[in-house]
Short mmCIF file of C-alpha atoms and ligand atoms in Angstrom, two decimals:
data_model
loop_
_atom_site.label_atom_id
_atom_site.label_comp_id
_atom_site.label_asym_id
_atom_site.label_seq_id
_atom_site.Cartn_x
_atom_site.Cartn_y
_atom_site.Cartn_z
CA UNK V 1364 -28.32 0.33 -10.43
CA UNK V 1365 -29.17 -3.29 -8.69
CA UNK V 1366 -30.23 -4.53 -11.82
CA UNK V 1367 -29.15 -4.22 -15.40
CA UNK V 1368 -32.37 -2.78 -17.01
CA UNK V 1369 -34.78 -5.26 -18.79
CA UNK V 1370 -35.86 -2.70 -20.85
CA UNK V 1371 -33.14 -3.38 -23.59
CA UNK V 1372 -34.05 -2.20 -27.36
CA UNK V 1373 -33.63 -4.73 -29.10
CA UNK V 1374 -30.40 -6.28 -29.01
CA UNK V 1375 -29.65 -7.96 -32.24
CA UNK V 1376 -30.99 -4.56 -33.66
CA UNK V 1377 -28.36 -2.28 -31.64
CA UNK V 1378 -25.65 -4.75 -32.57
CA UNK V 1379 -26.87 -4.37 -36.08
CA UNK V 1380 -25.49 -1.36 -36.18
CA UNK V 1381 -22.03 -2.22 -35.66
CA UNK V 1382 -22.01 -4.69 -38.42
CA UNK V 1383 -20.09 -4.40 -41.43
CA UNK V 1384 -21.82 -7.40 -43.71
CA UNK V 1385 -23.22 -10.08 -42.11
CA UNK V 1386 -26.38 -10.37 -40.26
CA UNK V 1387 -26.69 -10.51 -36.21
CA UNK V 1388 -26.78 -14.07 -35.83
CA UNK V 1389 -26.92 -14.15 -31.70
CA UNK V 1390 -26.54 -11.27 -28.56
CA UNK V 1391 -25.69 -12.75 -25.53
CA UNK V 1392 -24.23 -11.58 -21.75
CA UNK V 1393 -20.82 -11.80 -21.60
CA UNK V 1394 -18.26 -11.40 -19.14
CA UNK V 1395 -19.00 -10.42 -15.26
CA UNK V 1396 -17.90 -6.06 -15.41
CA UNK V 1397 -18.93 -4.57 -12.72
CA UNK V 1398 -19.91 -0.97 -14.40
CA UNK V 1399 -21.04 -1.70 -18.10
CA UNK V 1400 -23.28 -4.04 -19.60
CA UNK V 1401 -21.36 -6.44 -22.05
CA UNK V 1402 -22.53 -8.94 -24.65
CA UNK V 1403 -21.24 -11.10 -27.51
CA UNK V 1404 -22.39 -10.75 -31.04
CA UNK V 1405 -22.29 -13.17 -33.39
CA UNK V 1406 -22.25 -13.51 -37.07
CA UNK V 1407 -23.94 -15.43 -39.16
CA UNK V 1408 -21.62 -17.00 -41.47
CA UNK V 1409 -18.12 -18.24 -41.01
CA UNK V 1410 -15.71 -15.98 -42.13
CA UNK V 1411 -17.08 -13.30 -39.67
CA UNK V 1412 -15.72 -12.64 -36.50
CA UNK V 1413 -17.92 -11.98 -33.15
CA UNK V 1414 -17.71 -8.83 -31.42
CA UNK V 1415 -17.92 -7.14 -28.39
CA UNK V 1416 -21.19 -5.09 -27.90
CA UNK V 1417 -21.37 -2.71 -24.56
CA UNK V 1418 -24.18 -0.26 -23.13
CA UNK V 1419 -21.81 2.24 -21.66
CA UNK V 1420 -22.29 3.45 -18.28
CA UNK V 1421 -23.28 7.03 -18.29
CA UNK V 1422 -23.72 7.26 -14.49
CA UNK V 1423 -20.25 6.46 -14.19
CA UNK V 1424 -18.64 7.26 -17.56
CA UNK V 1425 -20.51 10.80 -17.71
CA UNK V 1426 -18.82 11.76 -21.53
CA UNK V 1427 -18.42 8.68 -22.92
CA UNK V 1428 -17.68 10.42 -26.75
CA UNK V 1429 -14.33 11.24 -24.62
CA UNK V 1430 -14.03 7.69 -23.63
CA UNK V 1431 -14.05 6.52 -27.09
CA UNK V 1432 -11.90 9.34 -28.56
CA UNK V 1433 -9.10 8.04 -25.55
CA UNK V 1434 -9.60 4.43 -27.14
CA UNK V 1435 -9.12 5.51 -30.92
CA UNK V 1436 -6.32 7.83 -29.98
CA UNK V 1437 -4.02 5.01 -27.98
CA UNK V 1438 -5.55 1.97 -30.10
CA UNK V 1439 -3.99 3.60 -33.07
CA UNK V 1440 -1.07 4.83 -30.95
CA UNK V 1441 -0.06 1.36 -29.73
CA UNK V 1442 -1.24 -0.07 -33.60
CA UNK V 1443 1.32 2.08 -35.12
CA UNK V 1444 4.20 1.44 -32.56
CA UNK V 1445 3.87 -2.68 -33.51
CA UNK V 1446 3.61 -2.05 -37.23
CA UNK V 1447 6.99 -0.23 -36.72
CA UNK V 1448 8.48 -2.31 -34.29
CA UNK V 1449 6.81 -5.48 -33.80
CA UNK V 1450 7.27 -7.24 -30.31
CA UNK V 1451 8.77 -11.28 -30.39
CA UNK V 1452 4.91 -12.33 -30.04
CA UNK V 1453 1.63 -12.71 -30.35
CA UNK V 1454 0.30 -8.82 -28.93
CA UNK V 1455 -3.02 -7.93 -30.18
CA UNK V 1456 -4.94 -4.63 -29.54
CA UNK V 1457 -8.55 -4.47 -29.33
CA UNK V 1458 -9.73 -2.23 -33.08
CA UNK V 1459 -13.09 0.16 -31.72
CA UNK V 1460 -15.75 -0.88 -34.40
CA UNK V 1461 -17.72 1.65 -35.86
CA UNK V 1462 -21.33 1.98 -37.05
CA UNK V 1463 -22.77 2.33 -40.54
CA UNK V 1464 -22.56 6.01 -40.70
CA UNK V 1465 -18.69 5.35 -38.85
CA UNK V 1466 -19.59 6.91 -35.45
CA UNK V 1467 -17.65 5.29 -32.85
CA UNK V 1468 -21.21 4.49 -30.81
CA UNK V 1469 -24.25 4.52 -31.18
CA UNK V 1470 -27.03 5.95 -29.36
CA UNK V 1471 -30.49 4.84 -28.69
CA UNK V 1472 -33.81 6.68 -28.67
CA UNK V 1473 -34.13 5.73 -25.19
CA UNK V 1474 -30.49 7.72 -24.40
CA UNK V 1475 -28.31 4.39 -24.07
CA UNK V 1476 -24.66 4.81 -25.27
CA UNK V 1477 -23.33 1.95 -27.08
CA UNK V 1478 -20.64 0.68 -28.69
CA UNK V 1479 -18.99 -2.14 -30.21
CA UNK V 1480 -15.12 -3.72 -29.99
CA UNK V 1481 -13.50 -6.29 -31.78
CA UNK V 1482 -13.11 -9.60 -29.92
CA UNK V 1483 -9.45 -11.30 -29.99
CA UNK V 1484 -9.65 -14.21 -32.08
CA UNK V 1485 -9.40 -17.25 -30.31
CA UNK V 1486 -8.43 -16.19 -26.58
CA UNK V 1487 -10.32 -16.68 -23.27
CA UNK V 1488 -10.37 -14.91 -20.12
CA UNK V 1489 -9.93 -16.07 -16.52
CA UNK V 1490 -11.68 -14.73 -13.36
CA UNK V 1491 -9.11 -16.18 -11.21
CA UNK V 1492 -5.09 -17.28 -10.93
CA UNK V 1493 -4.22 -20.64 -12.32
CA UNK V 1494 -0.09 -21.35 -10.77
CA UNK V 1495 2.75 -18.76 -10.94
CA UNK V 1496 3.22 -19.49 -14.75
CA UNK V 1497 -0.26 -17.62 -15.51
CA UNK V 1498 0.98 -14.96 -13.10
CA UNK V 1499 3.81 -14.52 -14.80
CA UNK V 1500 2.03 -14.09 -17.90
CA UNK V 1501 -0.68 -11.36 -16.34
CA UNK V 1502 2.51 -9.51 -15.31
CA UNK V 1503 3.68 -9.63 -18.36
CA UNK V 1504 0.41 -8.28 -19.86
CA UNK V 1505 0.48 -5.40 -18.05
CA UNK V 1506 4.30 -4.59 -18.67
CA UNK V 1507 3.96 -4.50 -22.51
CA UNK V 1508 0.69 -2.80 -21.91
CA UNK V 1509 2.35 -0.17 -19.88
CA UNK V 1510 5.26 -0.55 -22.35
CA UNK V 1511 3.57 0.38 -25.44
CA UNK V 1512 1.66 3.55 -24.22
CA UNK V 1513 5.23 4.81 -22.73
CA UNK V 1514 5.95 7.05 -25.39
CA UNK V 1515 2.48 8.35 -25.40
CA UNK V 1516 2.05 11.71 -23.55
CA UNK V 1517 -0.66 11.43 -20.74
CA UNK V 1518 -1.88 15.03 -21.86
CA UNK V 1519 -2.87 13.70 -25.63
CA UNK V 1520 -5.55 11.60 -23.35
CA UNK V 1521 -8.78 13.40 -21.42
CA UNK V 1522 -9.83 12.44 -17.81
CA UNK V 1523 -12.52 10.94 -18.61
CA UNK V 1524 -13.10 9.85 -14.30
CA UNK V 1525 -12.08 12.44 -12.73
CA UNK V 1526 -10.99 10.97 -8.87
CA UNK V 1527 -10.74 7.85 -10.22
CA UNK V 1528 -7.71 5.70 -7.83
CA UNK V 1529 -7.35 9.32 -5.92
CA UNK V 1530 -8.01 7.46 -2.53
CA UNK V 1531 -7.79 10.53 -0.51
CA UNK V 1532 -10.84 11.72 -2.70
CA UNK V 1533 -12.66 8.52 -1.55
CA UNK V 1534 -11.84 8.91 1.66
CA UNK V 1535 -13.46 12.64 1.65
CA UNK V 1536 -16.74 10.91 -0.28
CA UNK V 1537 -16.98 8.13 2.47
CA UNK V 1538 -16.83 10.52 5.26
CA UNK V 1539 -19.78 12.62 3.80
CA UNK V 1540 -21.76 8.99 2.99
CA UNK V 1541 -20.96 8.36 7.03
CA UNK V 1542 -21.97 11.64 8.10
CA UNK V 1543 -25.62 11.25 6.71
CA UNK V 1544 -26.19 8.01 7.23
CA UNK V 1545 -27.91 6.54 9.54
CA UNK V 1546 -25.58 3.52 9.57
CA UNK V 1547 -26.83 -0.07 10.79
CA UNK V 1548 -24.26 -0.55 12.89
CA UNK V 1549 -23.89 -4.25 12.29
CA UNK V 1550 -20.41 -6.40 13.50
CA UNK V 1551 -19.37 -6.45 9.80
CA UNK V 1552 -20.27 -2.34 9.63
CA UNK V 1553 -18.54 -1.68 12.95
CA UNK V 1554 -15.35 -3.82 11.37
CA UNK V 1555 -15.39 -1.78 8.44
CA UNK V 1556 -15.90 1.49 9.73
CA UNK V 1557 -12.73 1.09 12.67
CA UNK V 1558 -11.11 -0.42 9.51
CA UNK V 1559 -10.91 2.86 7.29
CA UNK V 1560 -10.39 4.96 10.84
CA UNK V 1561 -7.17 3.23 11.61
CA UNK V 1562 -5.80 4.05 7.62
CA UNK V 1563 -7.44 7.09 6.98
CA UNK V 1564 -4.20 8.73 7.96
CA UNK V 1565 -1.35 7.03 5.30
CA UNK V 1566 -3.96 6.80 2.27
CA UNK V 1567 -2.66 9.93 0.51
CA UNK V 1568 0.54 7.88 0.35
CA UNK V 1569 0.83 7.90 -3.72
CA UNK V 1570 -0.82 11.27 -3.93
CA UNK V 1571 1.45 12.81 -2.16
CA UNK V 1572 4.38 11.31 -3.47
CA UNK V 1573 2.89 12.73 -7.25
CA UNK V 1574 2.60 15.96 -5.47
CA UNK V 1575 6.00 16.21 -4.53
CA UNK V 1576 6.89 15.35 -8.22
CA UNK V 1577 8.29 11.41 -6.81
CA UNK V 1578 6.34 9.47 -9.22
CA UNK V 1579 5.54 10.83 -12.56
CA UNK V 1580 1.76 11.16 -14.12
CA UNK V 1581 1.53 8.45 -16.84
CA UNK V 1582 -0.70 6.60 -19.04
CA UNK V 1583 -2.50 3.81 -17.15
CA UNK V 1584 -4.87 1.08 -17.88
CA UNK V 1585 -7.13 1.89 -15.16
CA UNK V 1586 -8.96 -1.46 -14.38
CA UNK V 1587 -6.23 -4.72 -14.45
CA UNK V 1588 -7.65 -7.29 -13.45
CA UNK V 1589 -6.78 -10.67 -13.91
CA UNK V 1590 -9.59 -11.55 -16.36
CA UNK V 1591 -9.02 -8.29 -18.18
CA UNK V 1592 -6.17 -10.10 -19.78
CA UNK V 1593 -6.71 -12.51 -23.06
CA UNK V 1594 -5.06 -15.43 -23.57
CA UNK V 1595 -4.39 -17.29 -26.61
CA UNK V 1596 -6.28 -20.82 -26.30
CA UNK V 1597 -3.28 -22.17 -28.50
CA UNK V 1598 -0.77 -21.83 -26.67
CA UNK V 1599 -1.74 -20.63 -23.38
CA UNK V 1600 0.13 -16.96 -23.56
CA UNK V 1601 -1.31 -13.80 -22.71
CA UNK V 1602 -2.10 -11.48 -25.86
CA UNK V 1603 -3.94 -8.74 -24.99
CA UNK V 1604 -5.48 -6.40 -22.49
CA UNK V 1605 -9.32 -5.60 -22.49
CA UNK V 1606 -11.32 -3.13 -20.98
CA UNK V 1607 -10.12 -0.02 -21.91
CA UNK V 1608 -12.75 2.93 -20.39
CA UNK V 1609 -10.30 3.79 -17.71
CA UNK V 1610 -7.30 4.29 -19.89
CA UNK V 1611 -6.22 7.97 -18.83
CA UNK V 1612 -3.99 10.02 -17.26
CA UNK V 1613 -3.03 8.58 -13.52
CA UNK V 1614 0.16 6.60 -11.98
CA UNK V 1615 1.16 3.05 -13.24
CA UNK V 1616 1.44 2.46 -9.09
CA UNK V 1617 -2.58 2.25 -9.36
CA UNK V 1618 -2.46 -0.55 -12.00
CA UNK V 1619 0.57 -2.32 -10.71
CA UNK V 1620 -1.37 -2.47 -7.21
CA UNK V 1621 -4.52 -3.32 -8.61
CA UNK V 1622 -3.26 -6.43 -10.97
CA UNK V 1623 -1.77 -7.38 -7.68
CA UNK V 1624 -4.75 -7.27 -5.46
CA UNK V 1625 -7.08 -9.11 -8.21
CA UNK V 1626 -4.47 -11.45 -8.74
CA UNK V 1627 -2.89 -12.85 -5.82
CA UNK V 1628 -6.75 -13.46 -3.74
CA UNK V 1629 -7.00 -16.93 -4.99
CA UNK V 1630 -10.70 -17.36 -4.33
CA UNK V 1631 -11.71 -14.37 -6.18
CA UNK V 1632 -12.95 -10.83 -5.03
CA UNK V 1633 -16.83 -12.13 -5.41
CA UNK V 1634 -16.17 -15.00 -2.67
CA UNK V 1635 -18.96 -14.85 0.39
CA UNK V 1636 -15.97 -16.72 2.70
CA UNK V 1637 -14.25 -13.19 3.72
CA UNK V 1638 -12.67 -14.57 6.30
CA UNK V 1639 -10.48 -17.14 4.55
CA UNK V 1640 -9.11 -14.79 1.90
CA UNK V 1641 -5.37 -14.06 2.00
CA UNK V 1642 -3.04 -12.50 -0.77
CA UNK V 1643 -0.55 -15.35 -2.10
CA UNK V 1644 2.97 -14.17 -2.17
CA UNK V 1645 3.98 -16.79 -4.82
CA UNK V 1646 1.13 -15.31 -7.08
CA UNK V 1647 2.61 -11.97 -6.53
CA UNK V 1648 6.11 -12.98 -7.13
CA UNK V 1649 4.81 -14.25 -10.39
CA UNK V 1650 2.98 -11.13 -11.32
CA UNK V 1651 6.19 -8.97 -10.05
CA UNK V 1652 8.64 -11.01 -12.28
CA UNK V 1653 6.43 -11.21 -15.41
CA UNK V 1654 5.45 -7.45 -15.08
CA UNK V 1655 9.26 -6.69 -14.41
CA UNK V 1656 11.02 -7.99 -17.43
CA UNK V 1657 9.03 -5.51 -19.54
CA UNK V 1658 8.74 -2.67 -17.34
CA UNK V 1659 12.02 -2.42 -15.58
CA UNK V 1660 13.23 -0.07 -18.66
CA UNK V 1661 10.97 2.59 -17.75
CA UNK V 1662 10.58 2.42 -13.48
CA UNK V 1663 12.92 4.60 -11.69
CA UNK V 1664 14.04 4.30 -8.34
CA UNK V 1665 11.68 6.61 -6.86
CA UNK V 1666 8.63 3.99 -8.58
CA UNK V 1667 10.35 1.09 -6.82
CA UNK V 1668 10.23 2.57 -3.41
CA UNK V 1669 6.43 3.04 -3.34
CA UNK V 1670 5.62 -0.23 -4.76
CA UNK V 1671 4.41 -1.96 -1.46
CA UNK V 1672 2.51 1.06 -0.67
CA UNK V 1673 0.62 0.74 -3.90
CA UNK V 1674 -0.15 -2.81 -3.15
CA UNK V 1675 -1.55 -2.13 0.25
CA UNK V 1676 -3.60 0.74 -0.68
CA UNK V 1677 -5.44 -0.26 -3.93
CA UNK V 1678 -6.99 -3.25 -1.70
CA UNK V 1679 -7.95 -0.82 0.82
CA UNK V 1680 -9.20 1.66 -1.38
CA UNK V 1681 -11.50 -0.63 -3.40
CA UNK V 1682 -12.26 -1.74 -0.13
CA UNK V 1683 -13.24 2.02 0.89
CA UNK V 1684 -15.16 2.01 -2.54
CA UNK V 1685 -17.27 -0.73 -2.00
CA UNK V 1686 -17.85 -0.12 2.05
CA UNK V 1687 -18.88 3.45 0.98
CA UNK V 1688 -21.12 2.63 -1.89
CA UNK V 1689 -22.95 -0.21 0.26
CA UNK V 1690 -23.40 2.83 3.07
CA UNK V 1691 -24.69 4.74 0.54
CA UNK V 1692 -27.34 2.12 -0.83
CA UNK V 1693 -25.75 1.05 -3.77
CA UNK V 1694 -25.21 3.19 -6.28
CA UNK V 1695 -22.28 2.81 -8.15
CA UNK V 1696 -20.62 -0.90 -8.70
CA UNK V 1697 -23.52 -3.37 -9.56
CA UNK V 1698 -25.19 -5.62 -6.89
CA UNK V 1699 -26.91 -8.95 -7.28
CA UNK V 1700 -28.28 -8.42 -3.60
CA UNK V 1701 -28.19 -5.70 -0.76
CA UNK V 1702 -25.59 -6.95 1.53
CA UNK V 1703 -22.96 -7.53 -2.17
CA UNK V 1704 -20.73 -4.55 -1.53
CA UNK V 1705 -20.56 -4.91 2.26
CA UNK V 1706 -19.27 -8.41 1.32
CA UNK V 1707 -16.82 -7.19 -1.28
CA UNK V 1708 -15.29 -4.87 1.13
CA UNK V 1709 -14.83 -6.93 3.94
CA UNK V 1710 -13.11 -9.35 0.68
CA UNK V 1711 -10.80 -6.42 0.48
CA UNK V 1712 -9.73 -5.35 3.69
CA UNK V 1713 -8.69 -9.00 4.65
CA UNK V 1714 -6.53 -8.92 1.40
CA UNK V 1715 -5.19 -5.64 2.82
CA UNK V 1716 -4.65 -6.68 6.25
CA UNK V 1717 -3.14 -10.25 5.03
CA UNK V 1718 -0.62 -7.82 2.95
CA UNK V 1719 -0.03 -5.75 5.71
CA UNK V 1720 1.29 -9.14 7.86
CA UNK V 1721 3.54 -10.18 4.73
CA UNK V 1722 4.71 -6.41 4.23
CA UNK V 1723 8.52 -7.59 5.46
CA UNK V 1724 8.71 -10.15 2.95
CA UNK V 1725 6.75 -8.27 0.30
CA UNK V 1726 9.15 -5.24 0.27
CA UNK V 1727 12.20 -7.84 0.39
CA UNK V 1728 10.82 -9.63 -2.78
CA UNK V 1729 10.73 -5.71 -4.50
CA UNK V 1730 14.16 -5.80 -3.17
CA UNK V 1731 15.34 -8.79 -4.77
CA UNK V 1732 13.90 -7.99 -8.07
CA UNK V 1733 15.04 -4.41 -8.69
O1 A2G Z 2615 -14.77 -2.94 -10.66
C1 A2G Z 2615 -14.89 -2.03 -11.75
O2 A2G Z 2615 -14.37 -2.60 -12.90
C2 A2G Z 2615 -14.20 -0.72 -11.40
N1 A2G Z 2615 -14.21 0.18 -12.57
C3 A2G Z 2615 -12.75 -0.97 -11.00
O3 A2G Z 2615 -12.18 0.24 -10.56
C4 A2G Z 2615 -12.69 -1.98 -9.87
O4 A2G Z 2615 -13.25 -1.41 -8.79
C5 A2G Z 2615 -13.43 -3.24 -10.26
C6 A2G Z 2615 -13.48 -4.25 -9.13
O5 A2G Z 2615 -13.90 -5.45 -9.62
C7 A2G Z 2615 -14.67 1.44 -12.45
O6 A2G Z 2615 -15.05 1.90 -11.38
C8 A2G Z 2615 -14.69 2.24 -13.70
#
C-alpha cells in the first residue's frame, strides 16, 4: 500500500455521482490521512458547495457499508440533539452525501468503495499546534464531540475495527511480526525493539481497567488528531470534528490520549528530527482545560485516575503500530518511502519517553483540574 494507486476511474466521473445539480467542476488531493484516499470536489457554479470525496480503505475498513451506517446513525443522532438543544455556538456536523440512486457510496467496477461528505463551509484544518489558545479550542472540540454522542448507546454502533486502540492486541500482532522476521537489526531497530520490551508489561493498563468494569465502554471518535478538527476562518473557533470511520464502540481514554499525543509534539508526527521531539506541557494544559469544561459533566473519578496512563500509552502504542507495520514491510499506514514508519515510531516513542520524564507534573496538572 506504498502508493495510492494511479489507476483511479475517473475522478470527476466518481464524484459525479455524489452530485446533486451541478456539474464536477475540479477533483483534487486533499488532506494528508494516513488510511483513505481523500479529495476535494468542486462545483461549478457559485451557489454550490465543495465536497469531500474518499476511496475507502477496504484493507483496513473491511465492511465499510457498516462504516457508513455508524456515520448516518450518530450524524443524525448528534443533528437531532442540536436541533433540540442548540449549543452557545457555531457546532457543525459533517451530513454523509448520497448518490443519485441515494446509496450512501458508491462502488466502482474495479471494486473501489467510495463515498462522499459534506465539507464545513468556510473552515480550515491545521496539521500542527498554533499557542495554548488553539489548544484550548482542540480540547474543546473533542469535549462537545464526546458530549454530544453521550447519550448515545455504544451498542446502537457496530465495530467496524475490531482491535482497534486494544494495545495488548498490538502487542500480540508485533510479537508474531518479530517472530518471523528476519529483522535488520539496525541502531534505530535495536532502540525500538528494547523499547516495546521494557513496556510490554503495563500496556494492558486501560484494558484491564475496562475489564474490571473501572472505565465504562463509550462512544469514541477514534482518530483525534489535531487537524481532524475544523475551524471557522472567521473567527478562529473550532466547529467541527472530521474523520469519522473510527467512530465506534471503545473508551474516551483512547481519544483523550490520542488528541494529546498529536497535539502537544510541536513539530508534527511526520518530522525526520526524532530526536528533538518532546510533548509540550503548556499544549497539553491547553488541550486538558478546553476538553475539561465540556467533559467534566460526564468523567467520573475512576476516568480521572487513568488519564496519564492514557496519555503515555496511545504514544507508545501508535508507536508499536508503526514499529510493527515497518517490521512487517509496510502494510497498513501509507509510506512515501521504506524507512517512513520506522521514522514515525521512533517520533512516538520519544513523545512517550519525554511524557514519561514529565509524568510528576502531568498527573499534578490532572490534579489541579479535576
Ligand atoms: O493514522 C491513521 O489515521 C490511523 N487510523 C490512526 O489510528 C492513527 O494511527 C493515525 C496517525 O496519524 C486508522 O488506523 C484507522
Amino acid at each position: 500500500m506504498s502508493d495510492p494507486p494511479t489507476h483511479y476511474p475517473s475522478l470527476i466521473a466518481v464524484a459525479e455521482r455524489f452530485a446533486s445539480g451541478g456539474a464536477i467542476a475540479a477533483v483534487e488531493a486533499f488532506g494528508s490521512g494516513n488510511i483513505n484516499d481523500t479529495f476535494l470536489a468542486t462545483v461549478e457554479g457559485t451557489s454550490h458547495l465543495p465536497f469531500v470525496l474518499q476511496r475507502i480503505n477496504t484493507r483496513v475498513f473491511r465492511r465499510p457499508q457498516l462504516v457508513m451506517k455508524n456515520m448516518s446513525i450518530f450524524t443524525r443522532h448528534v443533528r437531532d440533539r442540536l436541533q433540540h438543544s442548540p449549543l452557545s455556538r457555531r457546532w457543525e456536523v459533517p451530513r454523509v452525501l448520497l448518490t443519485t440512486e441515494e446509496r450512501d457510496h458508491w462502488v466502482e467496477a474495479d471494486g473501489s468503495v467510495w463515498r462522499a461528505i459534506s465539507f464545513i463551509d468556510g473552515s480550515e484544518s491545521f496539521d500542527a499546534m498554533h499557542d495554548v489558545d488553539h489548544a484550548t479550542e482542540v480540547g474543546y472540540a473533542l469535549g462537545t464531540f464526546h458530549n454530544l454522542i453521550s447519550d448515545l448507546s455504544p451498542a446502537q454502533l457496530a465495530d467496524t475495527l475490531e482491535g482497534f486502540h486494544i494495545t495488548p492486541l498490538y502487542l500480540q500482532h508485533y510479537d508474531r511480526v518479530v517472530a518471523k522476521t528476519a529483522v535488520n537489526l539496525s541502531p534505530e531497530v535495536r532502540y525500538g525493539l528494547e523499547f516495546v520490551r521494557d513496556r510490554a508489561s503495563w500496556c494492558a493498563v486501560l484494558e484491564t481497567a475496562k475489564t474490571q468494569g473501572k472505565l465504562p465502554l463509550r462512544l469514541m471518535h477514534g482518530d483525534p488528531k489535531v487537524n481532524n478538527v475544523m475551524f471557522d476562518r472567521a473567527t478562529g473557533k473550532a466547529v467541527s470534528m472530521i474523520d469519522l470511520d473510527t467512530v465506534k464502540p471503545g473508551l474516551v481514554h483512547y481519544d483523550i490520549g490520542d488528541c494529546l499525543r498529536s497535539g502537544c509534539n510541536p513539530i508534527g508526527e511526520e518530522t525526520e528530527q526524532w530526536e528533538t521531539v518532546y510533548f509540550e506541557p503548556d499544549l497539553c494544559e491547553g488541550i486538558l482545560r478546553g476538553y475539561l469544561s465540556v467533559a467534566q459533566d460526564f468523567l467520573t473519578d475512576s476516568d480521572y485516575d487513568y488519564l496519564f496512563d492514557a496519555i503515555r500509552l496511545i504514544a507508545f502504542e501508535l508507536g508499536l503500530r508503526f514499529f510493527t507495520d515497518y517490521l512487517a514491510g509496510n502494510v497498513y499506514f501509507k509510506v512515501k518511502h521504506p524507512d517512513h514508519n520506522l521514522l514515525r515510531a521512533l517520533v512516538q516513542f520519544q513523545l512517550t519517553q519525554s511524557i514519561e520524564f514529565q509524568e510528576t507534573a502531568i498527573r499534578a496538572l490532572i490534579q489541579d483540574l479535576r
